mmCIF file of C-alpha atoms in Angstrom:
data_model
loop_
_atom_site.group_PDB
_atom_site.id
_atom_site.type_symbol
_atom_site.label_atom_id
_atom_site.label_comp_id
_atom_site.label_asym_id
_atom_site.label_seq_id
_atom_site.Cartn_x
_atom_site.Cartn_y
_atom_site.Cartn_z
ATOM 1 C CA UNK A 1269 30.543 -0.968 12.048
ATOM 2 C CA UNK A 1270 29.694 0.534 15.598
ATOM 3 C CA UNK A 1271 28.183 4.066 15.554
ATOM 4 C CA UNK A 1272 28.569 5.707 18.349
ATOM 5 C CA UNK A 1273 25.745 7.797 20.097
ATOM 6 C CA UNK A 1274 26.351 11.027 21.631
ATOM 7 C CA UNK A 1275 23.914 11.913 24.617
ATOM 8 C CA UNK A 1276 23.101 15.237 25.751
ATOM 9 C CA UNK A 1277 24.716 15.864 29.143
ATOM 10 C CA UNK A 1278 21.744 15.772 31.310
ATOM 11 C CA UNK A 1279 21.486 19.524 33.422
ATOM 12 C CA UNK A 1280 20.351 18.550 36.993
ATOM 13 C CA UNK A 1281 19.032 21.622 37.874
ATOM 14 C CA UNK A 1282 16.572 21.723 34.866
ATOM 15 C CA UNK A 1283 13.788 19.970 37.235
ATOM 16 C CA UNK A 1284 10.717 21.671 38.456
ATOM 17 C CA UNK A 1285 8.140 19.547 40.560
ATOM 18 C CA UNK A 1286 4.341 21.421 40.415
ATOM 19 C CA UNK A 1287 1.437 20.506 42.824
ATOM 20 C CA UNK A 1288 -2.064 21.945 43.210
ATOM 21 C CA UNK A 1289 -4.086 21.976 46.452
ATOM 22 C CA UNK A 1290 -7.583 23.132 47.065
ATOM 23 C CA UNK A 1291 -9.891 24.006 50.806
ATOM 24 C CA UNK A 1292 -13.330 25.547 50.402
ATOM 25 C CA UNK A 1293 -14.149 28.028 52.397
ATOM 26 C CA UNK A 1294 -17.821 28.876 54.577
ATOM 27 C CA UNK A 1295 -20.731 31.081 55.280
ATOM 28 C CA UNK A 1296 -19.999 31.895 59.411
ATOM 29 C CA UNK A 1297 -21.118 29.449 61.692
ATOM 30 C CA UNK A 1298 -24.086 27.164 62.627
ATOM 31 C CA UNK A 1299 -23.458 27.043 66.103
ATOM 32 C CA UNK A 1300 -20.483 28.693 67.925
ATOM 33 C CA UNK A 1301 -19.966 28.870 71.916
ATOM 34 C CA UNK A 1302 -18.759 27.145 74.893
ATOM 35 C CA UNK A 1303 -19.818 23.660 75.511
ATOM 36 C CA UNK A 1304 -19.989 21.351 78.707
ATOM 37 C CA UNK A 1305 -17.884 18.055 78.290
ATOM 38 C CA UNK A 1306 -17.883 14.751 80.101
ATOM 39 C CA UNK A 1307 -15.373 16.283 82.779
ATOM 40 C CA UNK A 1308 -17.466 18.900 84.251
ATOM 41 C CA UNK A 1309 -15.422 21.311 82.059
ATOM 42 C CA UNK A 1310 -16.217 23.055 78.950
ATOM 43 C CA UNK A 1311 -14.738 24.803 76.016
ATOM 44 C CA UNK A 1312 -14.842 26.415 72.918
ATOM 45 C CA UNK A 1313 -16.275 25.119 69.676
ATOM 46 C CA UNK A 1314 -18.522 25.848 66.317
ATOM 47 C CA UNK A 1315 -20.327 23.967 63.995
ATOM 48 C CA UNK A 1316 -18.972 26.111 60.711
ATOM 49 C CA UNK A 1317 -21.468 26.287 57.800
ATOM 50 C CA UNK A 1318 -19.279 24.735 54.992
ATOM 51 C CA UNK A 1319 -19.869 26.435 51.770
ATOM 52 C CA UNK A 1320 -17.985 24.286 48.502
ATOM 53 C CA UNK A 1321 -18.987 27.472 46.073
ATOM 54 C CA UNK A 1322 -15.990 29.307 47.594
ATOM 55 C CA UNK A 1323 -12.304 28.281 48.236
ATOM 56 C CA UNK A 1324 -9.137 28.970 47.980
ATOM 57 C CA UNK A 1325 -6.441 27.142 45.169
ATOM 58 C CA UNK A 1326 -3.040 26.933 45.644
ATOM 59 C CA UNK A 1327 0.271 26.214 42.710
ATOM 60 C CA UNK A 1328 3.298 24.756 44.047
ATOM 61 C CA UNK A 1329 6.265 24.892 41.987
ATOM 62 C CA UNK A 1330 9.341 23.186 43.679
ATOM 63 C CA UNK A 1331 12.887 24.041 41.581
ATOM 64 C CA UNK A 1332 16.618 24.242 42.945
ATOM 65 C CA UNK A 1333 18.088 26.945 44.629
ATOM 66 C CA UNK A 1334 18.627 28.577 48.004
ATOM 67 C CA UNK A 1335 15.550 27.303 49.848
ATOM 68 C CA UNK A 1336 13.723 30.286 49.629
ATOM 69 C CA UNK A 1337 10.218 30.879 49.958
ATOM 70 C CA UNK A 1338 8.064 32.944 47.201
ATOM 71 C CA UNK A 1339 4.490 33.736 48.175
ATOM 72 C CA UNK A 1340 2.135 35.898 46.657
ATOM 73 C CA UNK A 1341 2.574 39.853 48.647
ATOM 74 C CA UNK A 1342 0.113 40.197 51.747
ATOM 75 C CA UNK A 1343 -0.603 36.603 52.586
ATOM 76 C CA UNK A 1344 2.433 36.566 55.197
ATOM 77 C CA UNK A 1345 0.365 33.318 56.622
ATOM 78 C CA UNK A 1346 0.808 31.395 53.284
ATOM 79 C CA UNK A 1347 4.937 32.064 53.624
ATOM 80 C CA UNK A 1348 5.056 31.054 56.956
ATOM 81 C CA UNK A 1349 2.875 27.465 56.542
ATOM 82 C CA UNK A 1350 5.707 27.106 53.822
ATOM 83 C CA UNK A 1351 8.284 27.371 55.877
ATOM 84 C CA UNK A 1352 7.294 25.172 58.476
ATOM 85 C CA UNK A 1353 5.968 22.693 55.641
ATOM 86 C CA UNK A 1354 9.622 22.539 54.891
ATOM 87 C CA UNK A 1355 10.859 22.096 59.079
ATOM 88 C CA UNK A 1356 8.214 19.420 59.150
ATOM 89 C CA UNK A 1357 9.264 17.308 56.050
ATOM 90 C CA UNK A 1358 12.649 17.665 55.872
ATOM 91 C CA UNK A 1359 12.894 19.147 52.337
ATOM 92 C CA UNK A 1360 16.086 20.042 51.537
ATOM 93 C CA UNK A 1361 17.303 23.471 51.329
ATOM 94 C CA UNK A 1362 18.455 23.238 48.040
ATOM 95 C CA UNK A 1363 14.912 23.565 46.732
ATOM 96 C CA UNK A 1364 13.186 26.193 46.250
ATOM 97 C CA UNK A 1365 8.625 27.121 46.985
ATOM 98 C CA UNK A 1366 7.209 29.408 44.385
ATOM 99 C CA UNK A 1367 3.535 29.343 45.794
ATOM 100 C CA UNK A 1368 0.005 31.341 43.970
ATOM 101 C CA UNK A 1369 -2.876 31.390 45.019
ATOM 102 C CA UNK A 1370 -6.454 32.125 43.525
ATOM 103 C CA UNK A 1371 -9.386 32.045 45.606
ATOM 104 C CA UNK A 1372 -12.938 33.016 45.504
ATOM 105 C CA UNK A 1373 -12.745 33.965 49.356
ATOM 106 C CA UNK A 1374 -12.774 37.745 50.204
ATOM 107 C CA UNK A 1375 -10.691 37.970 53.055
ATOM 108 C CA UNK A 1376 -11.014 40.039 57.016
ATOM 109 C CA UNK A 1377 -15.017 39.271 56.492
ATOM 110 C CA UNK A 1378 -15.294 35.668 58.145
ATOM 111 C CA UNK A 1379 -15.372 33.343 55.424
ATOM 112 C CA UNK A 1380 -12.109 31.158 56.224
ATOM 113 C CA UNK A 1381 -10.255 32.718 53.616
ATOM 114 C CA UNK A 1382 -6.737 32.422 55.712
ATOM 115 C CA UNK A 1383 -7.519 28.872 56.766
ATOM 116 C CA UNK A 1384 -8.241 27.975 53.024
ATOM 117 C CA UNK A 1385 -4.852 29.466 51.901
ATOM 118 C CA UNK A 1386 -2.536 27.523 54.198
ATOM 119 C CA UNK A 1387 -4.257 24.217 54.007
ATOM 120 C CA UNK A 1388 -4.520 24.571 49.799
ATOM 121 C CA UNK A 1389 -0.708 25.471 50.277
ATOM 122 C CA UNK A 1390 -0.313 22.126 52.113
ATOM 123 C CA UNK A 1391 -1.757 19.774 49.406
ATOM 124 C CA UNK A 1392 -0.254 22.030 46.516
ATOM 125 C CA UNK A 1393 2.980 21.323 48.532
ATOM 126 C CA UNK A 1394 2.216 17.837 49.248
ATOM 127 C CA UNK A 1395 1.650 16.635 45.735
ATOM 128 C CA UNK A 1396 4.764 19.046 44.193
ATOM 129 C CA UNK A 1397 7.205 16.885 46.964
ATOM 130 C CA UNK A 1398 5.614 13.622 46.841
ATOM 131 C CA UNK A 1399 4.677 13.525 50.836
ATOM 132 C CA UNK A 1400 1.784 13.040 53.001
ATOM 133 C CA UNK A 1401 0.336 15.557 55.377
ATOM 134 C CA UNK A 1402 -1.833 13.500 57.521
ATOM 135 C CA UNK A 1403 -5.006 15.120 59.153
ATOM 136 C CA UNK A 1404 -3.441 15.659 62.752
ATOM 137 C CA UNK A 1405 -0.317 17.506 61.345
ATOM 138 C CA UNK A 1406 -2.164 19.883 58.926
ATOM 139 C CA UNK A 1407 -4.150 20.846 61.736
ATOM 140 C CA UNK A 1408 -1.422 21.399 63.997
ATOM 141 C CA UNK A 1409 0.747 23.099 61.256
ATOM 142 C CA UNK A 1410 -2.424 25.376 60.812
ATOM 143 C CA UNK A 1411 -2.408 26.422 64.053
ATOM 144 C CA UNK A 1412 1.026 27.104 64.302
ATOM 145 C CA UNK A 1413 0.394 29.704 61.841
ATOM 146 C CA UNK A 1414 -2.861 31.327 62.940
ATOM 147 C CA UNK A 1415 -4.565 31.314 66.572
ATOM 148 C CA UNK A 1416 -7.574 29.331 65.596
ATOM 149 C CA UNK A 1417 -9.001 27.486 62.534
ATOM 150 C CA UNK A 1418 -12.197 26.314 60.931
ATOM 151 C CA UNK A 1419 -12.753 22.868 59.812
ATOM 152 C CA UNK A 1420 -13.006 23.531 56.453
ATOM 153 C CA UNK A 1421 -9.510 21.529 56.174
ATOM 154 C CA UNK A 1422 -11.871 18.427 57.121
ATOM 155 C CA UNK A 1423 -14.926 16.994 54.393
ATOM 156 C CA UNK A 1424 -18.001 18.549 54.411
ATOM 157 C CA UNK A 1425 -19.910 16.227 57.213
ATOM 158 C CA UNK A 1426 -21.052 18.197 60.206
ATOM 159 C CA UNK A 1427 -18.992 18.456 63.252
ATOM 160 C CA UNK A 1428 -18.675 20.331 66.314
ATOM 161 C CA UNK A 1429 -14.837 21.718 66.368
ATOM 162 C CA UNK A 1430 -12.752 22.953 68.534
ATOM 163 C CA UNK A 1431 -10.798 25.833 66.913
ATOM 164 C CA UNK A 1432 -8.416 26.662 69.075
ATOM 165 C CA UNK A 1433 -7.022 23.357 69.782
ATOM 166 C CA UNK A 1434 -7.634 21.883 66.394
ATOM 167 C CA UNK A 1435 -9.770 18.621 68.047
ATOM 168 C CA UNK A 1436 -12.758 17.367 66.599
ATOM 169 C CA UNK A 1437 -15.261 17.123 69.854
ATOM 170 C CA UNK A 1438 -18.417 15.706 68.307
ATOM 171 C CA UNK A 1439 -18.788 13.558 64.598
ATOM 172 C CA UNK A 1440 -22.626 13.912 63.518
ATOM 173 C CA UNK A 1441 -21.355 11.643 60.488
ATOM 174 C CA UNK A 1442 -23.814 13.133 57.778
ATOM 175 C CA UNK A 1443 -23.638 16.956 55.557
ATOM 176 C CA UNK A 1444 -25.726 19.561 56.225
ATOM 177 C CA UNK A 1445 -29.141 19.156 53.831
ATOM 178 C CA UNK A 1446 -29.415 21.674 51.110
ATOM 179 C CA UNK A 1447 -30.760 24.911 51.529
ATOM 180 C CA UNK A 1448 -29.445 28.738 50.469
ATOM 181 C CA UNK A 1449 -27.876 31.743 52.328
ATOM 182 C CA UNK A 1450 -28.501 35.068 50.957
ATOM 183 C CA UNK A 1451 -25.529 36.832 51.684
ATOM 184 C CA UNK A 1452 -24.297 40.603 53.460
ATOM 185 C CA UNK A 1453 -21.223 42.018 54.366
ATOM 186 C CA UNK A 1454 -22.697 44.046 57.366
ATOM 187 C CA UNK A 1455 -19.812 46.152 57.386
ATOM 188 C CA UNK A 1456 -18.328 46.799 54.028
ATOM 189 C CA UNK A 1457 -14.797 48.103 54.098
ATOM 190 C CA UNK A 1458 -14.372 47.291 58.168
ATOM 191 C CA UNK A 1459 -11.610 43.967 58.501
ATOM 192 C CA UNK A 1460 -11.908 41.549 61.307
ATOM 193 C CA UNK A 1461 -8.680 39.961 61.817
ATOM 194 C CA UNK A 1462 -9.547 36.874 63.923
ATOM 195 C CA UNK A 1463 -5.735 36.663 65.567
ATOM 196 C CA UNK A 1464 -6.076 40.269 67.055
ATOM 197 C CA UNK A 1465 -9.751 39.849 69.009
ATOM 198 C CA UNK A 1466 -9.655 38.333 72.684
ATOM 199 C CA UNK A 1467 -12.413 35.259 72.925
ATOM 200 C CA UNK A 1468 -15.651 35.628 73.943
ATOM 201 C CA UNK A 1469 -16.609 35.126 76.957
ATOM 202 C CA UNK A 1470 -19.622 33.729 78.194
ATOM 203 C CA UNK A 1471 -21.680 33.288 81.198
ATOM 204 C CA UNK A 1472 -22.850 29.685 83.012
ATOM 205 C CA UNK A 1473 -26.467 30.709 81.762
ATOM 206 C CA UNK A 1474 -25.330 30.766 78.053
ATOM 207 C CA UNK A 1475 -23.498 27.873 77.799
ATOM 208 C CA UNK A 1476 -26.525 25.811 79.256
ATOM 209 C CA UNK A 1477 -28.219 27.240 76.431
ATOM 210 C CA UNK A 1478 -25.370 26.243 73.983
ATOM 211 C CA UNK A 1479 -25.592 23.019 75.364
ATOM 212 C CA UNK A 1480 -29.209 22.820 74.544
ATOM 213 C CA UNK A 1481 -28.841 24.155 71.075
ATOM 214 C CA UNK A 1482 -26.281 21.265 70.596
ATOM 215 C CA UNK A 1483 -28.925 19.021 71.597
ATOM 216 C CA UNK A 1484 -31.153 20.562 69.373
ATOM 217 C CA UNK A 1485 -28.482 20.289 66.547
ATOM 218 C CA UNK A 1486 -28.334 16.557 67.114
ATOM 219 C CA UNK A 1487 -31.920 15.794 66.280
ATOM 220 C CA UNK A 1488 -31.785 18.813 62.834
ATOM 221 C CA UNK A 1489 -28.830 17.290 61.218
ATOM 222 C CA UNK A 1490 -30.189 13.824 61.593
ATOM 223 C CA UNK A 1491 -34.063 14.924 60.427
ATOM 224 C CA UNK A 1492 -32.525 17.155 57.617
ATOM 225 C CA UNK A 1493 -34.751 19.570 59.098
ATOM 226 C CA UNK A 1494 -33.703 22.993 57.501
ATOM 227 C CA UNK A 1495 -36.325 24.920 59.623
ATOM 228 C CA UNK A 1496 -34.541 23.998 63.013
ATOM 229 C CA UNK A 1497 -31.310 24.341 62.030
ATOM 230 C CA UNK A 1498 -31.993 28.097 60.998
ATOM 231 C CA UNK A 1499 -33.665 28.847 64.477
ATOM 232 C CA UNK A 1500 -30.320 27.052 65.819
ATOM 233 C CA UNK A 1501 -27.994 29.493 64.335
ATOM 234 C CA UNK A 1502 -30.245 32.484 64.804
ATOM 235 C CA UNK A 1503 -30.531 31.277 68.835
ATOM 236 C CA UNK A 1504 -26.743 31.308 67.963
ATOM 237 C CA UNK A 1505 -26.090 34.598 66.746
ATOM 238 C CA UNK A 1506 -28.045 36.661 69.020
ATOM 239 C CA UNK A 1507 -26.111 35.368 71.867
ATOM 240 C CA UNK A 1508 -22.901 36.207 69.848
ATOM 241 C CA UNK A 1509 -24.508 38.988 68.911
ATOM 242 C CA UNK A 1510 -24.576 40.581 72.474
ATOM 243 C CA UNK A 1511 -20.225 39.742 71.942
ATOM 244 C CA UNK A 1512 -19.785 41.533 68.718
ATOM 245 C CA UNK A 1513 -22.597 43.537 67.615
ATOM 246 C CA UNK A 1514 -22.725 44.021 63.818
ATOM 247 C CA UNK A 1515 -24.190 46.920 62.119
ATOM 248 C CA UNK A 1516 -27.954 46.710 61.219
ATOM 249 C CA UNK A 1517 -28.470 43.375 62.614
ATOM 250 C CA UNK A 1518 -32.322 44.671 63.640
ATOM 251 C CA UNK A 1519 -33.265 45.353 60.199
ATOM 252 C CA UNK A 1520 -31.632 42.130 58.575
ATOM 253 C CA UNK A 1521 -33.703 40.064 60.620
ATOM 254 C CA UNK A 1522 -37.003 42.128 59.536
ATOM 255 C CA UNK A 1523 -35.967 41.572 56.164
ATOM 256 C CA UNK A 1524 -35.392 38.117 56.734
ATOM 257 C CA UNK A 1525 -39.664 37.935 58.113
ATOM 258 C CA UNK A 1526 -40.333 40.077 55.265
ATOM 259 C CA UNK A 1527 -39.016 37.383 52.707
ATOM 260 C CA UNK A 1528 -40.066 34.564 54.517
ATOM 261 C CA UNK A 1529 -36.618 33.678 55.892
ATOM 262 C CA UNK A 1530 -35.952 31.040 58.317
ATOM 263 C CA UNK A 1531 -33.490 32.359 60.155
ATOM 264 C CA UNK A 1532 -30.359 33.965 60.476
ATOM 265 C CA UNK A 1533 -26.551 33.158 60.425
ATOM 266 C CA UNK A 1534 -23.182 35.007 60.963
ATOM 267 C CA UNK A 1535 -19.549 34.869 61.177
ATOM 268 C CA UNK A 1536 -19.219 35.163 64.818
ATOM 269 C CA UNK A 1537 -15.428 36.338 63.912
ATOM 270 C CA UNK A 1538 -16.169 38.454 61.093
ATOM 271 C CA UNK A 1539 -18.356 40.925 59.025
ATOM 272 C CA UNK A 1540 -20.903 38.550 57.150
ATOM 273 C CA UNK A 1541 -24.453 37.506 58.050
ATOM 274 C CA UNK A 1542 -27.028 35.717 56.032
ATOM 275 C CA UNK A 1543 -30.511 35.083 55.324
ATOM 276 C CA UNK A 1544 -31.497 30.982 55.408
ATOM 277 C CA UNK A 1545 -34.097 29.588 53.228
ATOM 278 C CA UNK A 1546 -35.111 26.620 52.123
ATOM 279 C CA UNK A 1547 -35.027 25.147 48.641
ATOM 280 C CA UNK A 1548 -38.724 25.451 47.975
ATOM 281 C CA UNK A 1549 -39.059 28.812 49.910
ATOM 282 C CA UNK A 1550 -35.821 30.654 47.459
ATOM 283 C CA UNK A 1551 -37.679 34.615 46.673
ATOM 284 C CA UNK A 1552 -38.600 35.922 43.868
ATOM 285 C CA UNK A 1553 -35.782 37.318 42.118
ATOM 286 C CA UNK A 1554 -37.724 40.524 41.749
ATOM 287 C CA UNK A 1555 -37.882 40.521 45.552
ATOM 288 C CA UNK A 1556 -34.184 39.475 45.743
ATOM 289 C CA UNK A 1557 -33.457 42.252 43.562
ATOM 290 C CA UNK A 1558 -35.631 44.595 45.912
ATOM 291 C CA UNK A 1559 -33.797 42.818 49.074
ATOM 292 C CA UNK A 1560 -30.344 44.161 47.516
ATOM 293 C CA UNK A 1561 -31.613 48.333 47.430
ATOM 294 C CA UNK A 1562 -32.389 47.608 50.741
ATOM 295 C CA UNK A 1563 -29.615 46.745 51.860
ATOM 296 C CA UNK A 1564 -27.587 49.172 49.910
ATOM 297 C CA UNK A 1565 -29.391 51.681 51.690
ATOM 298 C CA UNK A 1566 -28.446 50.710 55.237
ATOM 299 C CA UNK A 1567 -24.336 50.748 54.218
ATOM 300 C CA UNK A 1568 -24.434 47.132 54.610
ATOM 301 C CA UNK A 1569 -23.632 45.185 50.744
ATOM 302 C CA UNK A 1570 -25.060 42.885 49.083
ATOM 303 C CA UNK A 1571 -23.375 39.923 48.256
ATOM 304 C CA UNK A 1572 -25.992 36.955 46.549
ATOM 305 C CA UNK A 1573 -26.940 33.503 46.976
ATOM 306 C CA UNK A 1574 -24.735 31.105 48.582
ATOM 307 C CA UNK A 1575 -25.773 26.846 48.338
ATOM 308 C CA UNK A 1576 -24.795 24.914 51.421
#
């Protein structure tokens, strides 16, 4: 005798597709100026400081219904890399983007929190749909949403980026060596919205001397030499510096002799500076400890030990 199977009618709107998508974010810049090129030009670029103990992750949840786009409430960037995710690959507007994000980032202080979002968006999205976002297009799509970008989006070798066109200019083909940053927000509370400030400009007799710092930057990255890479970025900042001041810069770097720092870095479009030091050269923590009432007391904030 046949028995006869009955199969539950299948719903087709039951799916849901998930994806998760990570960037890290960074500590300011290494270098960060104009730069002469082969054609008698120049143009802008940085060599960002790439810092993997901060980042941004994104959740992706693709499901049926009017094509609609929900993003977590004040990251207006995050909806509008969705929507053009969608424009770019085609997906059909039928489906739905429920996006979250969690990131480590503070944001408006010049740690590439923004650029983190949309690119951890991208691969959250990318894995959720099944597609491919090659390196060219996330750039581009980045840029579409946001003026300029770091290259965070990129691994974690050292290169000298331009962020306003999204082109890599200069592949040193090796990371950074390890060393530590200790960490201030210069201006607690103040928000430096990247999009809203004009460029710097700079004169013919700085960018020689960015030129020569890229020289200089070469030679470092190749000899793993911590000590001149930290009198790079401090040769860096000060000319930056003289662009957008930040509060209590002076007594950072006396700080930074009085704990036997090598140098100085900052967010050249942000709020954040740091101490370097080497591995073997890492104070006290009674002197870190000491370095964090200190700072208190200038307004500026503390915010700990960052490994590059």
């Amino acid at each position: 005798m046949l028995q006869t199977m009955n199969f539950e009618k299948l719903d087709p709107h039951s799916w849901l597709w998930q994806g998760v998508g990570h960037c890290s974010g960074h500590f300011g810049e290494l270098l960060q100026g104009r730069f002469s090129d082969a054609q008698g030009s120049n143009f802008r670029g940085l060599v960002t400081l790439s810092c993997r103990s901060v980042g941004s992750t994104a959740r992706a949840i693709i499901f049926p219904g009017d094509g609609s786009v929900e993003a977590p409430r004040g990251l207006s960037k995050v909806a509008r890399a969705a929507h053009k995710y969608r424009s770019l690959h085609h997906v059909p507007s039928d489906q739905n983007f429920w996006i979250d994000i969690v990131s480590s980032i503070p944001s408006g202080i010049g740690m590439g929190s923004s650029t983190a979002d949309i690119v951890a968006t991208v691969r959250a999205l990318d894995q959720a749909c099944g597609n491919f976002t090659d390196m060219e297009t996330l750039v581009a799509l980045v840029l579409s949403v946001e003026d300029a970008c770091d290259s965070t989006m990129l691994d974690h070798n050292v290169r000298l980026f331009a962020q306003r066109d999204g082109k890599v200019r200069e592949e040193f083909g090796v990371k950074l060596p390890p060393f530590y940053i200790l960490g201030v927000n210069m201006m607690p509370g103040e928000v430096f919205i990247t999009d809203d400030m004009p460029p710097a400009e700079y004169t013919a007799a700085e960018i020689h001397h960015f030129d020569e710092l890229l020289q200089r930057l070469r030679l470092a990255v190749q000899d793993g030499d911590v000590s001149s890479l930290a009198a790079i970025a401090t040769e860096s900042a000060m000319i930056n510096e003289r662009k957008y001041p930040k509060a209590n810069i002076d007594q950072l770097l006396g700080l930074g002799e009085t704990l036997g720092a090598s140098g100085v870095c900052v967010s050249h479009s942000g709020t954040i500076a740091g101490l370097i030091f080497s591995l073997d050269a890492l104070p006290l923590q009674a002197a870190l400890n000491e370095a964090s009432s200190e700072i208190a007391s200038w307004g500026s904030s503390y915010l700990g030990l960052y490994r590059i």
